Amino acid sequence: MPSPAFHAPDTVEGAIALLAADPLARPLGGGTDLIVQVRSGRVTPSSIVDLKRIGGLSGVRRDGEAFVIGAATPCTSLKDDAQFSAAWPGVVEAANLIGSVQVRNRATMAGNLCNASPAADSVPALVAAGATCVIAGPAGRREVPVEAVPVAPGRTSLAAGEFVIEIRLPAGRRSGSDAYLRSIPRTEMDIAVVGTAANLEFDGEGTCTSARIALGAVAPTVVLVEAAGAALIRTRLDDAALDAMAEAVRAACDPIDDKRGTISYRKAMAGVLARRAVRIAAERAGVKA
Amino acid sequence: MNKIHVNCAVNGDATEFLCDPGATLLDVLRDTLGLTGSKEGCGSGDCGACTVVLDGEMVCSCLVLAPEAEGRSVATIEGVAEGSVLHPVQQKFLEHAALQCGFCTPGFIVAAKNLLDRNPDPTETEVRYWLAGNLCRCTGYDKIVRAVLAAAAELRQERTPACTRPRQ
Ligand SMILES: Cc1cc2nc3c(=O)[nH]c(=O)nc-3n(C[C@H](O)[C@H](O)[C@H](O)COP(=O)(O)OP(=O)(O)OC[C@H]3O[C@@H](n4cnc5c(N)ncnc54)[C@H](O)[C@@H]3O)c2cc1C
Ligand code: FES
Ligand code: FES
């Protein structure tokens, strides 16, 4: 295997130039997908562009009404930001289900997103949260919802020379919360058979005013199930609303059949986990469901 | 392919090496620097036998490219004992027979020490989750967990003067 060239630019512009100059270049975040893929020969980049030396790309910061997570921020350091963890516990728990401590000390959410696995754990939580990402490239910067990035297993909508520089989530006062649950055959270090994320807002009476439900590992990409969210809005999460939500979730599933889970198992589990995730998000928001 | 020249600190010593741009940190530690304590069990991040501490955070050295180490500090199993004095984690592994073939042991010890450096009083559950990325095919894990908890207890004794020690 020929060794790819290695670059560690210290500016966004430097990285864009390197990526744009070489169609077979790949950005490197934590490398927990990319290095495995290069070593196994599944991808053969001619150069690797490490993003971790770029100033401002690591860490969580506040920018007015948004939390900004630099693309090179490892998942474990999300937990160190108390404000972010309090505002988005579901995103933080999803990112910290990835692999082991060793893996999470390197793995980034941007890498999880751009690897475009349907089973990526942090992505359903980001989609439910309404997160966006800022993409930098030769034509300048653009901001898109995170769900616009993965288009098929292993494929993204990023153009040549483009990469994600940051992920943004709302930071305003919240009257709601979020949660992420996944089903795996063991308790750590496994790939989700189903993943469900719920992000809910409530009014003072405990009526749901906004709901976003997203699923992982049950379709070629992570999916936002708008009908599932709609089933909860203007309800107090009574059984009928939860049943309708779970029904919409099952209807949105288009899973694969493999040794880790059959189609009918994945569908049924998606409904079960979505109910539990909704209940946890409501409890975190101080609402009894 | 041009080699890359890297400067870093390994177990506190300034170190420089030349590597292929695609070489992993584990390749360089073992094959270039002769530090063969870190093991390659899988090469894919699954087993933790290659665990090292990079700028204070434990990582799988099989999933770090060697050029990424430029300017950074790497701590390996070779730096855990002080001279011929074993670290309490190492001592307790021996006393509790927490190893059989020993292939996984360096990774477990580096990971366990990294936990105890930041949390000298972990619960058994915290120990088990912290070590979830380290696989052992021999011991069944229980002796490893006991050894880490015993090392934690010993480190607390060493660090706390007897008169102010909280009741266990
Ligand atoms: C042992 C092990 C266990 C794992 N367990 C899980 C798990 O439980 N759940 C899970 O979801 N994943 C898991 N993974 C997969 C992996 O850890 C995650 O997908 C991780 O979030 C990838 O992030 P990274 O920063 O390491 O990405 P990298 O490997 O650096 O990059 C992944 C891909 O995205 C591209 N990329 C990276 N950053 C950017 C960017 N900013 N802009 C554009 N493209 C970019 C890369 O070129 C590459 O194609 C596991 C991996 C290992 C090795
Ligand atoms: S050799 Fe690195 S995790 Fe197994
Ligand atoms: S002692 Fe043999 S693998 Fe752990």
Short mmCIF file of C-alpha atoms and ligand atoms in Angstrom, two decimals:
data_model
loop_
_atom_site.label_atom_id
_atom_site.label_comp_id
_atom_site.label_asym_id
_atom_site.label_seq_id
_atom_site.Cartn_x
_atom_site.Cartn_y
_atom_site.Cartn_z
CA MET A 1 0.00 0.00 0.00
CA PRO A 2 1.57 3.35 -1.02
CA SER A 3 1.61 5.76 1.88
CA PRO A 4 -0.59 8.84 1.32
CA ALA A 5 1.10 12.23 1.76
CA PHE A 6 0.42 13.96 5.07
CA HIS A 7 -0.34 17.65 5.55
CA ALA A 8 -1.25 19.55 8.70
CA PRO A 9 -2.23 23.07 7.59
CA ASP A 10 -2.85 25.69 10.26
CA THR A 11 -5.54 27.69 8.47
CA VAL A 12 -8.91 26.87 6.89
CA GLU A 13 -7.68 28.45 3.64
CA GLY A 14 -4.60 26.24 3.69
CA ALA A 15 -6.76 23.14 4.09
CA ILE A 16 -9.10 24.21 1.27
CA ALA A 17 -6.13 24.73 -1.05
CA LEU A 18 -4.73 21.28 -0.27
CA LEU A 19 -8.11 19.56 -0.64
CA ALA A 20 -9.04 21.43 -3.80
CA ALA A 21 -5.67 20.67 -5.43
CA ASP A 22 -6.01 16.91 -5.03
CA PRO A 23 -9.29 15.12 -5.80
CA LEU A 24 -8.06 12.07 -3.88
CA ALA A 25 -7.20 14.03 -0.71
CA ARG A 26 -9.16 13.31 2.46
CA PRO A 27 -9.62 15.49 5.54
CA LEU A 28 -8.53 13.85 8.79
CA GLY A 29 -10.48 14.47 12.00
CA GLY A 30 -9.90 11.89 14.70
CA GLY A 31 -9.06 9.22 12.13
CA THR A 32 -11.17 6.58 13.86
CA ASP A 33 -12.94 5.82 10.60
CA LEU A 34 -10.44 7.11 8.07
CA ILE A 35 -7.30 5.39 9.37
CA VAL A 36 -9.17 2.07 9.69
CA GLN A 37 -10.41 2.46 6.10
CA VAL A 38 -6.98 3.39 4.74
CA ARG A 39 -5.31 0.51 6.53
CA SER A 40 -7.83 -1.99 5.23
CA GLY A 41 -7.45 -0.62 1.69
CA ARG A 42 -11.11 0.40 1.49
CA VAL A 43 -10.11 3.97 0.70
CA THR A 44 -6.84 4.94 -0.96
CA PRO A 45 -6.37 8.69 -0.57
CA SER A 46 -3.30 10.21 -2.20
CA SER A 47 -3.03 12.69 0.65
CA ILE A 48 -4.40 13.21 4.13
CA VAL A 49 -5.12 16.72 5.42
CA ASP A 50 -5.12 16.84 9.21
CA LEU A 51 -7.63 19.44 10.43
CA LYS A 52 -6.53 19.41 14.09
CA ARG A 53 -3.83 22.08 13.77
CA ILE A 54 -6.20 24.66 12.32
CA GLY A 55 -6.73 27.47 14.82
CA GLY A 56 -10.29 27.73 16.18
CA LEU A 57 -11.37 24.29 14.93
CA SER A 58 -11.16 22.60 18.34
CA GLY A 59 -13.47 23.21 21.28
CA VAL A 60 -16.98 24.46 22.07
CA ARG A 61 -17.69 28.21 22.09
CA ARG A 62 -20.69 30.52 22.29
CA ASP A 63 -21.49 32.80 19.38
CA GLY A 64 -24.54 34.85 20.39
CA GLU A 65 -27.54 32.51 20.22
CA ALA A 66 -25.51 29.50 19.07
CA PHE A 67 -23.14 26.91 20.44
CA VAL A 68 -20.33 26.40 17.97
CA ILE A 69 -18.50 23.07 18.00
CA GLY A 70 -15.27 23.13 16.04
CA ALA A 71 -15.04 20.28 13.55
CA ALA A 72 -11.88 18.91 15.19
CA THR A 73 -13.39 18.73 18.71
CA PRO A 74 -13.15 15.20 20.15
CA CYS A 75 -16.38 13.78 21.57
CA THR A 76 -15.04 13.47 25.13
CA SER A 77 -14.37 17.19 25.37
CA LEU A 78 -18.05 17.97 24.75
CA LYS A 79 -18.70 16.66 28.27
CA ASP A 80 -16.28 19.20 29.72
CA ASP A 81 -18.49 22.10 28.63
CA ALA A 82 -21.10 22.38 31.39
CA GLN A 83 -23.38 24.83 29.55
CA PHE A 84 -23.42 22.77 26.39
CA SER A 85 -24.00 19.52 28.31
CA ALA A 86 -26.92 21.10 30.20
CA ALA A 87 -28.51 22.47 27.01
CA TRP A 88 -28.03 19.38 24.80
CA PRO A 89 -27.67 16.27 27.00
CA GLY A 90 -28.93 14.04 24.18
CA VAL A 91 -26.25 15.22 21.75
CA VAL A 92 -23.54 14.80 24.37
CA GLU A 93 -24.72 11.29 25.32
CA ALA A 94 -24.97 10.24 21.68
CA ALA A 95 -21.43 11.43 20.89
CA ASN A 96 -20.18 9.67 24.00
CA LEU A 97 -21.67 6.32 23.04
CA ILE A 98 -19.21 6.16 20.14
CA GLY A 99 -16.60 3.42 20.65
CA SER A 100 -14.45 3.45 23.78
CA VAL A 101 -12.79 6.25 25.76
CA GLN A 102 -9.72 5.78 23.53
CA VAL A 103 -11.88 6.20 20.42
CA ARG A 104 -13.90 9.14 21.79
CA ASN A 105 -10.73 11.00 22.74
CA ARG A 106 -10.09 11.21 19.00
CA ALA A 107 -13.47 10.84 17.27
CA THR A 108 -15.28 14.03 16.23
CA MET A 109 -18.95 14.62 15.45
CA ALA A 110 -17.97 16.18 12.12
CA GLY A 111 -16.15 12.94 11.24
CA ASN A 112 -19.15 10.90 12.39
CA LEU A 113 -21.32 13.03 10.08
CA CYS A 114 -18.97 13.03 7.06
CA ASN A 115 -18.24 9.31 7.28
CA ALA A 116 -21.93 9.06 6.34
CA SER A 117 -22.67 5.77 8.06
CA PRO A 118 -26.42 5.22 8.51
CA ALA A 119 -25.60 3.98 12.03
CA ALA A 120 -23.57 7.04 13.12
CA ASP A 121 -24.61 7.65 16.72
CA SER A 122 -24.24 11.42 17.04
CA VAL A 123 -26.03 12.23 13.80
CA PRO A 124 -29.66 11.44 14.79
CA ALA A 125 -29.16 13.55 17.93
CA LEU A 126 -27.76 16.44 15.86
CA VAL A 127 -30.60 16.17 13.34
CA ALA A 128 -33.22 16.13 16.11
CA ALA A 129 -31.51 19.15 17.66
CA GLY A 130 -31.86 21.09 14.42
CA ALA A 131 -28.09 21.46 14.19
CA THR A 132 -26.48 23.03 11.15
CA CYS A 133 -22.95 22.81 9.88
CA VAL A 134 -20.76 25.40 8.28
CA ILE A 135 -18.93 24.13 5.22
CA ALA A 136 -15.87 25.91 3.86
CA GLY A 137 -14.63 25.43 0.32
CA PRO A 138 -13.09 27.11 -2.71
CA ALA A 139 -16.37 28.99 -3.35
CA GLY A 140 -16.59 30.36 0.20
CA ARG A 141 -18.69 29.28 3.16
CA ARG A 142 -22.21 27.91 3.36
CA GLU A 143 -24.39 26.72 6.22
CA VAL A 144 -26.69 23.71 5.79
CA PRO A 145 -28.77 21.50 8.12
CA VAL A 146 -26.65 18.50 9.16
CA GLU A 147 -29.10 16.10 7.49
CA ALA A 148 -28.12 17.61 4.12
CA VAL A 149 -24.56 16.22 4.42
CA PRO A 150 -24.93 12.41 4.21
CA VAL A 151 -26.67 11.35 0.98
CA ALA A 152 -26.03 7.58 0.91
CA PRO A 153 -23.95 5.12 2.94
CA GLY A 154 -20.39 6.49 2.79
CA ARG A 155 -21.34 9.42 0.50
CA THR A 156 -21.82 13.11 1.29
CA SER A 157 -23.03 16.20 -0.54
CA LEU A 158 -19.67 17.96 0.01
CA ALA A 159 -18.12 19.29 -3.20
CA ALA A 160 -14.43 19.05 -4.14
CA GLY A 161 -12.28 21.01 -1.72
CA GLU A 162 -15.09 21.42 0.80
CA PHE A 163 -15.03 20.37 4.43
CA VAL A 164 -17.06 20.98 7.58
CA ILE A 165 -15.49 23.60 9.84
CA GLU A 166 -18.08 23.71 12.60
CA ILE A 167 -21.39 22.40 13.87
CA ARG A 168 -23.87 24.91 15.31
CA LEU A 169 -26.74 24.34 17.75
CA PRO A 170 -29.19 26.81 19.28
CA ALA A 171 -28.01 28.25 22.60
CA GLY A 172 -31.02 30.36 23.59
CA ARG A 173 -33.05 29.70 26.74
CA ARG A 174 -34.72 26.32 26.33
CA SER A 175 -38.01 25.05 27.68
CA GLY A 176 -37.26 21.56 26.51
CA SER A 177 -34.59 18.91 26.26
CA ASP A 178 -33.31 16.03 24.17
CA ALA A 179 -32.30 12.37 24.45
CA TYR A 180 -30.67 9.65 22.37
CA LEU A 181 -30.99 5.90 22.79
CA ARG A 182 -29.54 3.10 20.74
CA SER A 183 -29.94 -0.64 20.71
CA ILE A 184 -26.79 -2.73 20.40
CA PRO A 185 -26.15 -6.41 21.09
CA ARG A 186 -23.76 -5.53 23.96
CA THR A 187 -23.43 -2.52 26.28
CA GLU A 188 -20.36 -0.81 24.77
CA MET A 189 -18.28 -0.86 21.60
CA ASP A 190 -20.83 -1.94 19.04
CA ILE A 191 -22.66 -0.51 16.04
CA ALA A 192 -26.25 0.64 16.54
CA VAL A 193 -28.95 -1.74 15.30
CA VAL A 194 -31.39 1.12 15.85
CA GLY A 195 -30.78 4.64 17.15
CA THR A 196 -33.48 7.15 18.09
CA ALA A 197 -33.19 10.80 19.07
CA ALA A 198 -35.91 13.07 20.43
CA ASN A 199 -35.78 16.84 20.92
CA LEU A 200 -38.86 18.39 22.52
CA GLU A 201 -40.03 21.85 23.63
CA PHE A 202 -42.93 22.53 26.00
CA ASP A 203 -45.05 25.48 27.10
CA GLY A 204 -45.64 26.32 30.77
CA GLU A 205 -48.53 23.82 30.99
CA GLY A 206 -46.46 20.89 29.77
CA THR A 207 -47.98 20.87 26.30
CA CYS A 208 -45.49 19.94 23.61
CA THR A 209 -44.89 22.89 21.29
CA SER A 210 -42.15 21.48 19.11
CA ALA A 211 -40.85 17.95 18.52
CA ARG A 212 -38.17 16.52 16.28
CA ILE A 213 -37.61 12.75 16.10
CA ALA A 214 -34.67 11.32 14.13
CA LEU A 215 -33.63 7.72 13.50
CA GLY A 216 -30.33 6.00 12.79
CA ALA A 217 -29.47 2.56 11.38
CA VAL A 218 -32.92 1.92 9.90
CA ALA A 219 -32.47 3.52 6.46
CA PRO A 220 -29.61 4.33 4.03
CA THR A 221 -29.11 7.65 5.84
CA VAL A 222 -30.16 9.07 9.18
CA VAL A 223 -33.80 10.22 8.82
CA LEU A 224 -35.81 13.03 10.37
CA VAL A 225 -39.38 11.71 10.84
CA GLU A 226 -41.51 14.82 10.60
CA ALA A 227 -44.77 12.89 11.04
CA ALA A 228 -43.49 11.47 14.34
CA GLY A 229 -42.75 14.94 15.67
CA ALA A 230 -46.10 16.24 14.42
CA ALA A 231 -47.92 13.49 16.34
CA LEU A 232 -46.60 14.93 19.62
CA ILE A 233 -47.18 18.65 19.03
CA ARG A 234 -50.13 20.15 20.96
CA THR A 235 -50.35 17.02 23.15
CA ARG A 236 -49.20 16.28 26.66
CA LEU A 237 -47.54 13.10 25.44
CA ASP A 238 -50.52 10.94 26.35
CA ASP A 239 -50.60 7.30 25.23
CA ALA A 240 -52.53 8.04 22.05
CA ALA A 241 -49.94 10.63 21.01
CA LEU A 242 -47.05 8.31 21.83
CA ASP A 243 -48.71 5.47 19.88
CA ALA A 244 -49.18 7.72 16.86
CA MET A 245 -45.56 8.87 17.15
CA ALA A 246 -44.28 5.27 17.34
CA GLU A 247 -46.44 4.29 14.37
CA ALA A 248 -44.96 7.12 12.30
CA VAL A 249 -41.46 6.00 13.35
CA ARG A 250 -42.09 2.39 12.28
CA ALA A 251 -43.55 3.59 8.97
CA ALA A 252 -40.40 5.65 8.27
CA CYS A 253 -38.07 2.68 8.73
CA ASP A 254 -36.51 1.06 5.68
CA PRO A 255 -33.87 -1.07 7.37
CA ILE A 256 -31.52 -3.77 6.17
CA ASP A 257 -31.81 -7.37 7.27
CA ASP A 258 -28.60 -8.77 8.73
CA LYS A 259 -27.23 -10.98 11.47
CA ARG A 260 -27.37 -8.07 13.91
CA GLY A 261 -31.07 -7.39 13.44
CA THR A 262 -33.90 -8.45 11.15
CA ILE A 263 -36.13 -5.92 9.40
CA SER A 264 -39.09 -6.60 11.68
CA TYR A 265 -36.91 -6.42 14.80
CA ARG A 266 -35.36 -3.10 13.77
CA LYS A 267 -38.78 -1.62 12.99
CA ALA A 268 -40.34 -2.75 16.24
CA MET A 269 -37.33 -1.59 18.27
CA ALA A 270 -37.37 1.82 16.57
CA GLY A 271 -40.89 2.38 17.90
CA VAL A 272 -39.96 1.18 21.39
CA LEU A 273 -36.78 3.24 21.62
CA ALA A 274 -38.43 6.36 20.23
CA ARG A 275 -41.05 6.18 23.01
CA ARG A 276 -38.34 5.83 25.61
CA ALA A 277 -36.27 8.66 24.15
CA VAL A 278 -39.33 10.94 24.14
CA ARG A 279 -40.01 10.08 27.78
CA ILE A 280 -36.40 10.78 28.79
CA ALA A 281 -36.34 14.10 26.91
CA ALA A 282 -39.62 15.11 28.62
CA GLU A 283 -38.29 14.16 32.05
CA ARG A 284 -35.15 16.18 31.42
CA ALA A 285 -37.38 19.13 30.54
CA GLY A 286 -39.22 18.67 33.84
CA VAL A 287 -42.41 17.39 32.20
CA LYS A 288 -44.04 14.12 33.21
CA ALA A 289 -44.87 11.89 30.26
CA MET B 1 7.91 8.44 -0.75
CA ASN B 2 9.51 11.20 1.28
CA LYS B 3 9.93 10.46 4.95
CA ILE B 4 8.57 12.92 7.47
CA HIS B 5 10.74 14.20 10.30
CA VAL B 6 8.87 14.34 13.62
CA ASN B 7 9.88 15.85 16.97
CA CYS B 8 7.95 14.86 20.05
CA ALA B 9 8.37 13.76 23.66
CA VAL B 10 8.14 10.07 24.51
CA ASN B 11 7.86 9.28 28.20
CA GLY B 12 9.28 12.72 28.91
CA ASP B 13 12.33 12.39 26.65
CA ALA B 14 12.72 14.61 23.60
CA THR B 15 12.60 12.20 20.67
CA GLU B 16 12.91 12.58 16.94
CA PHE B 17 12.21 10.09 14.23
CA LEU B 18 11.72 9.72 10.49
CA CYS B 19 8.58 7.96 9.30
CA ASP B 20 6.49 7.18 6.26
CA PRO B 21 3.62 9.70 6.14
CA GLY B 22 1.12 6.86 6.49
CA ALA B 23 2.89 5.07 9.35
CA THR B 24 0.97 4.79 12.59
CA LEU B 25 2.29 5.94 15.92
CA LEU B 26 2.21 2.27 16.99
CA ASP B 27 4.45 1.30 14.03
CA VAL B 28 6.98 3.96 15.01
CA LEU B 29 6.93 3.17 18.72
CA ARG B 30 7.53 -0.52 18.09
CA ASP B 31 9.64 -0.65 14.96
CA THR B 32 11.55 2.62 14.96
CA LEU B 33 11.91 3.46 18.64
CA GLY B 34 12.07 -0.14 19.89
CA LEU B 35 9.33 0.42 22.46
CA THR B 36 7.60 -2.92 21.97
CA GLY B 37 5.49 -2.78 25.13
CA SER B 38 2.53 -1.38 23.20
CA LYS B 39 0.95 -4.29 21.32
CA GLU B 40 -0.93 -4.60 18.06
CA GLY B 41 -3.95 -6.80 18.64
CA CYS B 42 -6.25 -5.62 15.89
CA GLY B 43 -4.94 -2.47 14.23
CA SER B 44 -8.49 -1.13 14.06
CA GLY B 45 -9.23 0.51 17.42
CA ASP B 46 -11.14 -2.45 18.83
CA CYS B 47 -8.81 -4.07 21.34
CA GLY B 48 -6.90 -1.31 23.17
CA ALA B 49 -3.63 -3.31 23.33
CA CYS B 50 -1.89 -0.33 21.69
CA THR B 51 -3.20 2.25 24.21
CA VAL B 52 -0.88 5.21 24.85
CA VAL B 53 -1.49 8.62 26.37
CA LEU B 54 -1.23 11.52 23.91
CA ASP B 55 -1.11 14.96 25.56
CA GLY B 56 -2.88 13.54 28.61
CA GLU B 57 -5.64 11.65 26.77
CA MET B 58 -5.55 7.93 26.13
CA VAL B 59 -5.83 6.87 22.51
CA CYS B 60 -5.28 3.80 20.35
CA SER B 61 -1.81 4.35 18.86
CA CYS B 62 -2.80 2.13 15.92
CA LEU B 63 -5.27 4.88 14.93
CA VAL B 64 -2.87 7.83 15.22
CA LEU B 65 -0.67 8.69 12.26
CA ALA B 66 2.93 9.07 13.38
CA PRO B 67 3.28 12.59 11.86
CA GLU B 68 0.40 13.70 14.09
CA ALA B 69 2.74 13.33 17.07
CA GLU B 70 4.76 16.41 16.00
CA GLY B 71 5.23 18.64 19.05
CA ARG B 72 3.13 16.42 21.29
CA SER B 73 3.87 14.25 24.26
CA VAL B 74 3.38 10.49 24.21
CA ALA B 75 3.33 8.29 27.31
CA THR B 76 3.67 4.53 26.85
CA ILE B 77 3.73 1.48 29.11
CA GLU B 78 7.54 1.79 29.23
CA GLY B 79 7.15 5.01 31.26
CA VAL B 80 4.72 3.68 33.86
CA ALA B 81 7.22 2.15 36.32
CA GLU B 82 9.73 4.49 37.91
CA GLY B 83 13.02 2.74 37.28
CA SER B 84 12.62 -0.68 38.88
CA VAL B 85 9.74 0.44 41.12
CA LEU B 86 6.43 -0.75 39.73
CA HIS B 87 3.44 1.59 39.66
CA PRO B 88 0.66 0.46 42.05
CA VAL B 89 -1.47 -0.57 39.06
CA GLN B 90 1.32 -2.88 37.88
CA GLN B 91 1.92 -4.22 41.40
CA LYS B 92 -1.78 -4.98 41.90
CA PHE B 93 -1.99 -6.72 38.52
CA LEU B 94 0.70 -9.10 39.78
CA GLU B 95 -0.85 -9.58 43.22
CA HIS B 96 -4.34 -10.20 41.82
CA ALA B 97 -3.12 -12.40 38.95
CA ALA B 98 -4.86 -10.02 36.55
CA LEU B 99 -3.04 -11.43 33.53
CA GLN B 100 -2.47 -14.75 31.87
CA CYS B 101 -0.85 -14.48 28.45
CA GLY B 102 -0.14 -10.78 29.11
CA PHE B 103 -0.76 -9.51 25.60
CA CYS B 104 -3.51 -7.13 26.69
CA THR B 105 -1.75 -6.08 29.90
CA PRO B 106 0.22 -3.01 28.73
CA GLY B 107 -2.94 -1.50 27.25
CA PHE B 108 -4.96 -2.20 30.38
CA ILE B 109 -2.28 -0.74 32.64
CA VAL B 110 -1.87 2.45 30.61
CA ALA B 111 -5.67 2.87 30.49
CA ALA B 112 -6.17 2.11 34.18
CA LYS B 113 -3.39 4.51 35.21
CA ASN B 114 -4.96 7.23 33.04
CA LEU B 115 -8.25 6.71 34.90
CA LEU B 116 -6.66 6.78 38.34
CA ASP B 117 -4.59 9.87 37.46
CA ARG B 118 -7.85 11.77 37.05
CA ASN B 119 -10.17 9.86 39.40
CA PRO B 120 -8.51 8.15 42.37
CA ASP B 121 -11.85 6.79 43.64
CA PRO B 122 -13.74 5.25 40.72
CA THR B 123 -16.70 2.92 41.22
CA GLU B 124 -16.54 -0.58 39.80
CA THR B 125 -18.97 0.51 37.08
CA GLU B 126 -16.74 3.47 36.18
CA VAL B 127 -13.74 1.13 35.94
CA ARG B 128 -15.64 -1.29 33.71
CA TYR B 129 -16.85 1.43 31.32
CA TRP B 130 -13.42 3.11 31.25
CA LEU B 131 -11.82 -0.20 30.26
CA ALA B 132 -14.52 -1.18 27.75
CA GLY B 133 -12.13 -0.46 24.89
CA ASN B 134 -9.56 -2.96 26.19
CA LEU B 135 -10.17 -6.58 25.31
CA CYS B 136 -8.76 -9.54 27.21
CA ARG B 137 -9.24 -13.03 25.89
CA CYS B 138 -7.82 -14.80 28.96
CA THR B 139 -8.80 -13.45 32.35
CA GLY B 140 -12.53 -12.87 32.16
CA TYR B 141 -11.89 -9.26 33.30
CA ASP B 142 -12.89 -9.71 36.92
CA LYS B 143 -9.34 -9.94 38.25
CA ILE B 144 -8.40 -6.90 36.19
CA VAL B 145 -11.21 -4.85 37.71
CA ARG B 146 -10.26 -6.02 41.23
CA ALA B 147 -6.63 -5.09 40.59
CA VAL B 148 -7.55 -1.59 39.40
CA LEU B 149 -9.82 -1.00 42.40
CA ALA B 150 -7.06 -2.23 44.74
CA ALA B 151 -4.54 0.07 43.05
CA ALA B 152 -6.96 2.97 43.46
CA ALA B 153 -7.27 2.22 47.18
CA GLU B 154 -3.50 2.09 47.52
CA LEU B 155 -3.01 5.36 45.64
CA ARG B 156 -5.55 7.07 47.91
CA GLN B 157 -3.59 5.87 50.93
CA GLU B 158 -0.34 7.17 49.47
CA ARG B 159 -1.84 10.53 48.64
CA THR B 160 -3.82 11.16 51.83
CA PRO B 161 -1.99 11.76 55.13
CA ALA B 162 -3.25 9.15 57.65
CA CYS B 163 -4.85 11.69 60.03
CA THR B 164 -7.08 13.26 57.35
CA ARG B 165 -7.98 10.04 55.58
CA PRO B 166 -11.74 9.62 55.15
CA ARG B 167 -13.33 6.45 56.49
CA GLN B 168 -13.43 3.76 53.79
C1 LIG C 1 -13.45 0.73 17.82
C2 LIG C 1 -14.39 1.69 17.16
C3 LIG C 1 -15.68 1.80 17.63
C4 LIG C 1 -16.58 2.69 17.03
N1 LIG C 1 -17.83 2.79 17.54
C5 LIG C 1 -18.72 3.65 16.99
C6 LIG C 1 -20.02 3.81 17.54
O1 LIG C 1 -20.37 3.18 18.54
N2 LIG C 1 -20.87 4.68 16.95
C7 LIG C 1 -20.50 5.42 15.87
O2 LIG C 1 -21.30 6.22 15.39
N3 LIG C 1 -19.27 5.31 15.32
C8 LIG C 1 -18.37 4.44 15.86
N4 LIG C 1 -17.12 4.32 15.32
C9 LIG C 1 -16.78 5.06 14.12
C10 LIG C 1 -16.05 6.40 14.36
O3 LIG C 1 -15.39 6.42 15.60
C11 LIG C 1 -17.01 7.59 14.32
O4 LIG C 1 -17.71 7.61 13.11
C12 LIG C 1 -16.28 8.92 14.52
O5 LIG C 1 -17.19 9.92 14.92
C13 LIG C 1 -15.52 9.39 13.31
O6 LIG C 1 -14.93 10.65 13.60
P1 LIG C 1 -13.40 10.96 13.28
O7 LIG C 1 -13.16 12.36 13.70
O8 LIG C 1 -12.53 9.92 13.86
O9 LIG C 1 -13.45 10.85 11.70
P2 LIG C 1 -12.29 10.54 10.66
O10 LIG C 1 -11.96 9.11 10.68
O11 LIG C 1 -11.20 11.52 10.81
O12 LIG C 1 -13.09 10.89 9.31
C14 LIG C 1 -14.22 10.14 8.89
C15 LIG C 1 -14.59 10.57 7.47
O13 LIG C 1 -15.06 11.91 7.46
C16 LIG C 1 -14.17 12.75 6.74
N5 LIG C 1 -14.04 13.95 7.57
C17 LIG C 1 -13.57 14.04 8.84
N6 LIG C 1 -13.71 15.29 9.32
C18 LIG C 1 -14.27 16.01 8.31
C19 LIG C 1 -14.66 17.38 8.18
N7 LIG C 1 -14.52 18.24 9.19
N8 LIG C 1 -15.19 17.78 7.02
C20 LIG C 1 -15.37 16.90 5.99
N9 LIG C 1 -15.03 15.61 6.06
C21 LIG C 1 -14.48 15.16 7.20
C22 LIG C 1 -12.90 11.97 6.55
O14 LIG C 1 -12.22 12.33 5.37
C23 LIG C 1 -13.41 10.56 6.50
O15 LIG C 1 -13.92 10.27 5.23
C24 LIG C 1 -16.17 3.46 15.92
C25 LIG C 1 -14.86 3.37 15.45
C26 LIG C 1 -13.96 2.49 16.07
C27 LIG C 1 -12.56 2.42 15.57
S1 FES C 2 -4.17 -2.63 18.08
FE1 FES C 2 -4.93 -0.67 18.41
S2 FES C 2 -6.88 -1.06 19.26
FE2 FES C 2 -6.18 -3.05 18.75
S1 FES C 3 -4.15 -11.87 29.56
FE1 FES C 3 -4.29 -12.80 27.62
S2 FES C 3 -5.49 -11.36 26.54
FE2 FES C 3 -5.55 -10.59 28.53
#
